[in-house]
Amino acid sequence: MSDHRTYKKIEIVGSSRTSIDDAITNAVGEASRTIRNMDWFEVVDTRGHIENGKVAHFQVTLKIGFRISDS
């Protein structure tokens, strides 16, 4: 097996009422249900929703890298 690998990246958005960390964990967990060979993620955007002067939701945009199956 070669040390060289080929990856594909997708972009997804995770959300949580609790925290940015939970938003990331939720997104990766959902993606893992249908995507195999995930190796890394990159946070590319963080934002939130405000209701009545308080943080109501955290949203995090992630790029997830996964290996092409035979590489």
CSV table of C-alpha atoms in Angstrom, one decimal:
chain,number,residue,atom,x,y,z
A,1,MET,CA,0.0,0.0,0.0
A,2,SER,CA,1.3,3.4,-0.9
A,3,ASP,CA,1.8,6.3,1.5
A,4,HIS,CA,0.0,8.5,-1.0
A,5,ARG,CA,-3.7,8.8,-0.6
A,6,THR,CA,-6.5,10.6,-2.5
A,7,TYR,CA,-9.1,12.5,-0.7
A,8,LYS,CA,-12.5,14.0,-1.5
A,9,LYS,CA,-13.9,16.9,0.5
A,10,ILE,CA,-17.5,17.8,1.3
A,11,GLU,CA,-18.9,20.8,3.1
A,12,ILE,CA,-21.6,20.3,5.7
A,13,VAL,CA,-23.2,22.5,8.4
A,14,GLY,CA,-23.8,21.3,12.0
A,15,SER,CA,-25.9,23.0,14.6
A,16,SER,CA,-26.6,22.8,18.3
A,17,ARG,CA,-28.5,24.8,20.9
A,18,THR,CA,-25.7,23.9,23.4
A,19,SER,CA,-22.3,24.7,22.0
A,20,ILE,CA,-19.9,25.0,19.0
A,21,ASP,CA,-18.3,21.7,20.1
A,22,ASP,CA,-21.7,20.0,20.0
A,23,ALA,CA,-22.4,21.4,16.6
A,24,ILE,CA,-19.2,19.9,15.3
A,25,THR,CA,-19.9,16.6,17.0
A,26,ASN,CA,-23.4,16.5,15.6
A,27,ALA,CA,-22.2,17.2,12.1
A,28,VAL,CA,-19.5,14.6,12.1
A,29,GLY,CA,-21.8,12.0,13.7
A,30,GLU,CA,-24.5,12.5,11.1
A,31,ALA,CA,-21.9,12.4,8.2
A,32,SER,CA,-20.4,9.2,9.5
A,33,ARG,CA,-23.8,7.4,9.0
A,34,THR,CA,-23.3,7.6,5.2
A,35,ILE,CA,-19.7,8.5,4.5
A,36,ARG,CA,-16.9,6.0,5.0
A,37,ASN,CA,-13.2,6.6,5.4
A,38,MET,CA,-13.5,10.0,7.0
A,39,ASP,CA,-10.1,11.2,8.3
A,40,TRP,CA,-10.2,14.9,9.1
A,41,PHE,CA,-12.4,18.0,9.3
A,42,GLU,CA,-11.8,21.7,9.0
A,43,VAL,CA,-14.0,24.4,10.5
A,44,VAL,CA,-14.5,27.1,7.8
A,45,ASP,CA,-17.2,29.2,9.3
A,46,THR,CA,-18.9,29.7,12.7
A,47,ARG,CA,-22.1,31.6,13.2
A,48,GLY,CA,-25.2,31.6,15.4
A,49,HIS,CA,-28.7,32.6,15.8
A,50,ILE,CA,-29.9,35.1,18.4
A,51,GLU,CA,-33.4,35.1,20.0
A,52,ASN,CA,-34.5,37.6,22.6
A,53,GLY,CA,-30.9,38.8,23.1
A,54,LYS,CA,-29.5,35.3,23.8
A,55,VAL,CA,-27.7,32.7,21.7
A,56,ALA,CA,-30.3,30.3,20.4
A,57,HIS,CA,-28.3,28.1,18.1
A,58,PHE,CA,-24.6,27.6,17.1
A,59,GLN,CA,-23.9,26.8,13.5
A,60,VAL,CA,-20.6,25.5,12.2
A,61,THR,CA,-19.6,24.9,8.6
A,62,LEU,CA,-17.2,22.0,8.2
A,63,LYS,CA,-15.2,20.6,5.4
A,64,ILE,CA,-14.8,16.8,5.9
A,65,GLY,CA,-12.0,14.9,4.1
A,66,PHE,CA,-12.4,11.3,3.4
A,67,ARG,CA,-10.3,8.8,1.6
A,68,ILE,CA,-11.3,7.5,-1.8
A,69,SER,CA,-11.9,3.8,-1.0
A,70,ASP,CA,-8.9,2.2,-2.9
A,71,SER,CA,-6.3,4.9,-2.0
